[in-house]
């Protein structure tokens, strides 16, 4: 459905990201694993575009106690961004396009010797109907948050920042194990499978070694911090499907 000027672009990106749900073996087609921490595996590809390091990043994870909608809600919801995002300085919502779509401006903490980066992007949370089912597991629900760079007339960029371009998706699927005793579904029955992809173009020069070490350090940290945040935030709340 078209509700705003970016609807077509958003629907196109969602379609492309959902292709990841075929759970094609991440170890295949060129992905190199850079970290493994329990259920979380982080992969990258080495990609240089116009002399800039644009390594695509992909992480797969599986966490208990939360639903796909809860994970995507807290990833999308602007009001809680500061609770879990620690590499961002300025964060503003420039425009709210509908109840699940905003246009955000943010600056990232500078990483010496590179110039500080900022991002201007659309962020939308969408429920995926009839997702491609994977193997024998049938997901209870599938949600996606898509963050991708757009222009906006009201962006008032922080001077000195280099504009980074992002293409990010968080795809979450809830799997429920019904309790043996036929009782109500509790958080212990939940398993949320996550696929996170991030394509960040730094927008200007940054030393390859610095960028690659940031990515290797920051993405696993962010995924652990964010998933722990959602488990804590939801532990005493009603399950949100
Ligand atoms: C010299 C550094 C050049 C690149 C800087 C940069 C820009 C944007 C981003 C980024 C932008 C959005 C997202 S998100 O998933 O949509 C959530 C919303 O914030 C995520 C990461 C990352 C980085 C790189 C720091 C690197 C880095 C990696 C994970 C976390 C933080 N920083």
Short mmCIF file of C-alpha atoms and ligand atoms in Angstrom, two decimals:
data_model
loop_
_atom_site.label_atom_id
_atom_site.label_comp_id
_atom_site.label_asym_id
_atom_site.label_seq_id
_atom_site.Cartn_x
_atom_site.Cartn_y
_atom_site.Cartn_z
CA UNK A 1 0.00 0.00 0.00
CA UNK A 2 1.26 3.48 -0.81
CA UNK A 3 0.98 5.87 2.13
CA UNK A 4 3.92 8.21 1.56
CA UNK A 5 6.43 9.29 -1.08
CA UNK A 6 8.92 6.56 -0.06
CA UNK A 7 6.40 3.67 0.01
CA UNK A 8 7.51 2.21 -3.31
CA UNK A 9 11.21 2.29 -2.37
CA UNK A 10 10.40 0.77 1.03
CA UNK A 11 8.31 -2.08 -0.43
CA UNK A 12 11.07 -2.82 -2.94
CA UNK A 13 13.74 -3.00 -0.22
CA UNK A 14 11.57 -5.20 1.98
CA UNK A 15 11.12 -7.63 -0.90
CA UNK A 16 14.90 -7.77 -1.42
CA UNK A 17 15.65 -8.23 2.28
CA UNK A 18 13.04 -11.01 2.66
CA UNK A 19 15.07 -13.04 0.16
CA UNK A 20 17.50 -13.47 3.08
CA UNK A 21 14.84 -15.54 4.83
CA UNK A 22 15.62 -18.48 2.61
CA UNK A 23 18.33 -18.92 5.25
CA UNK A 24 20.80 -19.50 2.47
CA UNK A 25 23.85 -20.83 4.26
CA UNK A 26 25.57 -17.60 5.37
CA UNK A 27 28.86 -19.44 5.21
CA UNK A 28 28.24 -19.72 1.48
CA UNK A 29 28.39 -17.10 -1.26
CA UNK A 30 31.34 -15.12 -0.04
CA UNK A 31 30.34 -14.33 3.57
CA UNK A 32 33.31 -14.48 5.94
CA UNK A 33 32.44 -15.09 9.63
CA UNK A 34 34.08 -12.45 11.81
CA UNK A 35 32.64 -13.27 15.23
CA UNK A 36 30.65 -15.95 16.99
CA UNK A 37 29.17 -15.43 20.45
CA UNK A 38 26.74 -18.15 21.52
CA UNK A 39 23.81 -18.10 19.09
CA UNK A 40 25.09 -14.90 17.43
CA UNK A 41 27.20 -15.18 14.29
CA UNK A 42 28.45 -12.08 12.47
CA UNK A 43 29.60 -12.17 8.85
CA UNK A 44 31.05 -9.63 6.45
CA UNK A 45 32.08 -9.36 2.83
CA UNK A 46 35.03 -7.23 1.78
CA UNK A 47 33.70 -4.56 -0.60
CA UNK A 48 35.46 -1.40 -1.74
CA UNK A 49 33.40 1.12 -3.75
CA UNK A 50 35.12 4.21 -5.18
CA UNK A 51 38.00 3.60 -2.81
CA UNK A 52 35.64 3.48 0.22
CA UNK A 53 35.23 0.44 2.49
CA UNK A 54 31.57 -0.56 2.15
CA UNK A 55 31.76 -4.06 3.62
CA UNK A 56 28.25 -5.58 3.76
CA UNK A 57 27.57 -6.99 7.22
CA UNK A 58 25.14 -9.77 8.16
CA UNK A 59 24.39 -11.18 11.60
CA UNK A 60 22.18 -14.12 12.54
CA UNK A 61 21.03 -14.61 16.09
CA UNK A 62 18.35 -16.41 18.10
CA UNK A 63 17.10 -15.12 21.45
CA UNK A 64 14.53 -16.42 23.92
CA UNK A 65 11.82 -14.64 25.93
CA UNK A 66 10.83 -12.07 23.27
CA UNK A 67 8.61 -11.89 20.20
CA UNK A 68 9.53 -10.66 16.71
CA UNK A 69 7.16 -7.71 17.11
CA UNK A 70 8.81 -6.70 20.41
CA UNK A 71 12.33 -6.87 18.91
CA UNK A 72 11.28 -4.80 15.89
CA UNK A 73 9.27 -2.34 17.96
CA UNK A 74 12.18 -1.44 20.25
CA UNK A 75 14.56 -1.28 17.28
CA UNK A 76 12.23 1.08 15.42
CA UNK A 77 10.66 3.14 18.27
CA UNK A 78 12.50 6.51 18.31
CA UNK A 79 11.70 7.30 21.97
CA UNK A 80 13.88 4.45 23.29
CA UNK A 81 16.74 4.77 20.79
CA UNK A 82 19.07 6.31 23.36
CA UNK A 83 18.42 3.48 25.82
CA UNK A 84 20.32 0.97 23.68
CA UNK A 85 22.19 2.94 20.94
CA UNK A 86 25.58 4.04 22.32
CA UNK A 87 27.42 5.20 19.17
CA UNK A 88 24.93 7.98 18.36
CA UNK A 89 25.29 11.60 19.60
CA UNK A 90 22.49 13.72 18.04
CA UNK A 91 19.23 11.89 17.23
CA UNK A 92 16.18 13.72 15.84
CA UNK A 93 12.94 12.58 14.22
CA UNK A 94 12.51 15.00 11.31
CA UNK A 95 9.14 13.71 10.10
CA UNK A 96 6.58 11.04 11.01
CA UNK A 97 5.12 9.62 7.79
CA UNK A 98 2.72 7.15 9.43
CA UNK A 99 2.30 5.24 12.70
CA UNK A 100 5.30 3.00 11.85
CA UNK A 101 7.48 5.20 9.63
CA UNK A 102 9.74 8.11 10.56
CA UNK A 103 12.57 10.04 8.92
CA UNK A 104 15.50 10.34 11.36
CA UNK A 105 18.70 12.36 11.49
CA UNK A 106 21.57 11.16 13.69
CA UNK A 107 25.28 11.75 14.18
CA UNK A 108 27.68 9.00 15.19
CA UNK A 109 30.41 9.54 17.73
CA UNK A 110 33.62 10.50 15.94
CA UNK A 111 36.23 7.79 15.52
CA UNK A 112 39.71 9.34 15.25
CA UNK A 113 41.29 9.95 12.74
CA UNK A 114 38.15 9.78 10.54
CA UNK A 115 35.72 12.71 10.28
CA UNK A 116 32.45 12.41 12.24
CA UNK A 117 29.58 10.78 10.31
CA UNK A 118 25.88 11.55 10.21
CA UNK A 119 22.94 9.63 8.74
CA UNK A 120 19.58 10.79 7.35
CA UNK A 121 17.29 7.82 6.86
CA UNK A 122 13.77 6.49 6.65
CA UNK A 123 12.91 3.93 9.34
CA UNK A 124 9.83 1.74 8.98
CA UNK A 125 8.44 -1.27 10.85
CA UNK A 126 6.33 -3.66 8.77
CA UNK A 127 4.58 -6.94 9.51
CA UNK A 128 5.42 -9.54 6.85
CA UNK A 129 2.41 -11.55 5.71
CA UNK A 130 2.91 -15.07 4.31
CA UNK A 131 6.73 -15.06 4.70
CA UNK A 132 8.67 -17.78 2.91
CA UNK A 133 8.61 -20.66 5.40
CA UNK A 134 12.03 -22.11 6.11
CA UNK A 135 12.61 -25.81 6.43
CA UNK A 136 10.18 -27.47 8.85
CA UNK A 137 9.93 -24.54 11.31
CA UNK A 138 6.71 -22.49 10.91
CA UNK A 139 7.11 -18.93 12.26
CA UNK A 140 4.23 -17.56 14.33
CA UNK A 141 4.90 -14.07 12.95
CA UNK A 142 7.54 -12.22 10.96
CA UNK A 143 8.39 -8.51 11.31
CA UNK A 144 10.96 -6.32 9.58
CA UNK A 145 12.45 -2.89 10.28
CA UNK A 146 14.04 -1.21 7.27
CA UNK A 147 16.37 1.78 7.66
CA UNK A 148 17.62 3.38 4.46
CA UNK A 149 19.12 6.73 3.53
CA UNK A 150 16.84 9.39 2.04
CA UNK A 151 17.05 13.16 1.47
CA UNK A 152 14.96 15.57 3.51
CA UNK A 153 14.58 19.34 3.18
CA UNK A 154 14.51 19.91 6.95
CA UNK A 155 17.77 18.12 7.72
CA UNK A 156 19.95 20.60 9.56
CA UNK A 157 23.25 18.72 9.40
CA UNK A 158 25.83 19.13 12.16
CA UNK A 159 28.70 21.02 10.52
CA UNK A 160 31.80 18.99 9.82
CA UNK A 161 29.93 15.71 9.48
CA UNK A 162 30.42 13.45 6.46
CA UNK A 163 27.09 11.91 5.34
CA UNK A 164 27.19 8.10 5.62
CA UNK A 165 24.69 6.15 3.50
CA UNK A 166 22.94 3.18 5.11
CA UNK A 167 20.84 0.21 4.03
CA UNK A 168 19.85 -1.70 7.16
CA UNK A 169 17.28 -4.39 7.86
CA UNK A 170 16.31 -6.23 11.03
CA UNK A 171 14.16 -9.27 10.25
CA UNK A 172 12.65 -11.12 13.21
CA UNK A 173 10.59 -14.32 13.38
CA UNK A 174 8.84 -15.70 16.46
CA UNK A 175 8.79 -19.47 17.02
CA UNK A 176 6.52 -20.79 19.77
CA UNK A 177 6.93 -24.13 21.60
CA UNK A 178 3.50 -24.85 23.07
CA UNK A 179 3.66 -25.77 26.79
CA UNK A 180 3.31 -29.54 27.39
CA UNK A 181 0.55 -29.04 29.98
CA UNK A 182 -1.62 -27.12 27.49
CA UNK A 183 -1.24 -24.02 29.68
CA UNK A 184 -0.99 -20.43 28.39
CA UNK A 185 1.93 -19.35 26.21
CA UNK A 186 4.55 -17.72 28.44
CA UNK A 187 7.85 -16.04 27.57
CA UNK A 188 9.60 -19.35 28.13
CA UNK A 189 7.78 -20.68 25.05
CA UNK A 190 9.30 -18.01 22.79
CA UNK A 191 12.32 -18.10 20.48
CA UNK A 192 13.01 -15.14 18.21
CA UNK A 193 15.25 -15.72 15.18
CA UNK A 194 16.99 -12.59 13.94
CA UNK A 195 18.68 -11.65 10.69
CA UNK A 196 20.38 -8.25 10.73
CA UNK A 197 21.99 -6.77 7.63
CA UNK A 198 23.83 -3.45 7.43
CA UNK A 199 25.36 -1.86 4.35
CA UNK A 200 27.11 1.32 5.45
CA UNK A 201 28.86 3.58 2.93
CA UNK A 202 31.04 5.86 5.07
CA UNK A 203 30.53 8.61 2.49
CA UNK A 204 34.09 9.76 2.54
CA UNK A 205 37.62 8.63 3.30
CA UNK A 206 38.31 6.59 6.43
CA UNK A 207 41.29 4.28 6.93
CA UNK A 208 40.35 0.71 5.99
CA UNK A 209 41.98 -0.68 9.12
CA UNK A 210 40.04 1.72 11.37
CA UNK A 211 36.71 1.00 9.65
CA UNK A 212 37.12 -2.76 9.67
CA UNK A 213 38.13 -2.81 13.34
CA UNK A 214 35.11 -0.61 14.23
CA UNK A 215 32.74 -2.94 12.42
CA UNK A 216 34.26 -6.04 14.01
CA UNK A 217 33.94 -4.46 17.47
CA UNK A 218 30.74 -2.42 17.21
CA UNK A 219 28.24 -4.73 15.51
CA UNK A 220 28.48 -7.68 17.92
CA UNK A 221 28.43 -5.21 20.85
CA UNK A 222 25.34 -3.46 19.48
CA UNK A 223 23.48 -6.75 18.79
CA UNK A 224 24.21 -8.11 22.29
CA UNK A 225 23.33 -4.82 23.96
CA UNK A 226 20.12 -4.40 21.95
CA UNK A 227 18.84 -7.98 22.46
CA UNK A 228 19.57 -7.82 26.20
CA UNK A 229 17.77 -4.47 26.34
CA UNK A 230 14.59 -5.91 24.76
CA UNK A 231 14.63 -8.98 27.05
CA UNK A 232 14.91 -6.71 30.09
CA UNK A 233 12.35 -4.18 28.85
CA UNK A 234 9.68 -6.84 28.13
CA UNK A 235 10.25 -9.37 30.94
CA UNK A 236 7.24 -8.24 33.02
CA UNK A 237 5.05 -7.10 30.10
CA UNK A 238 2.25 -8.94 28.28
CA UNK A 239 3.53 -10.75 25.17
CA UNK A 240 3.20 -8.47 22.10
CA UNK A 241 2.39 -10.30 18.84
C1 LIG B 1 34.49 6.27 10.49
C2 LIG B 1 33.15 5.62 10.67
C3 LIG B 1 32.35 5.59 9.37
C4 LIG B 1 31.02 4.83 9.46
C5 LIG B 1 30.26 5.27 10.69
C6 LIG B 1 28.91 4.54 10.82
C7 LIG B 1 27.75 5.16 10.35
C8 LIG B 1 26.50 4.58 10.55
C9 LIG B 1 26.40 3.35 11.21
C10 LIG B 1 25.07 2.75 11.50
C11 LIG B 1 23.89 3.42 11.19
C12 LIG B 1 22.65 2.86 11.50
C13 LIG B 1 22.59 1.64 12.14
S1 LIG B 1 21.03 0.94 12.53
O1 LIG B 1 21.24 -0.48 12.66
O2 LIG B 1 20.09 1.39 11.55
C14 LIG B 1 20.51 1.50 14.13
C15 LIG B 1 20.13 2.94 14.12
O3 LIG B 1 21.23 3.69 14.56
C16 LIG B 1 23.75 0.96 12.44
C17 LIG B 1 24.99 1.51 12.15
C18 LIG B 1 27.55 2.70 11.63
C19 LIG B 1 28.81 3.28 11.43
C20 LIG B 1 30.05 2.61 11.88
C21 LIG B 1 30.65 3.15 13.14
C22 LIG B 1 30.19 1.72 12.97
C23 LIG B 1 29.12 1.21 13.80
C24 LIG B 1 28.72 -0.11 13.70
C25 LIG B 1 27.72 -0.55 14.51
C26 LIG B 1 27.15 0.33 15.38
C27 LIG B 1 27.57 1.64 15.39
N1 LIG B 1 28.57 2.09 14.62
#
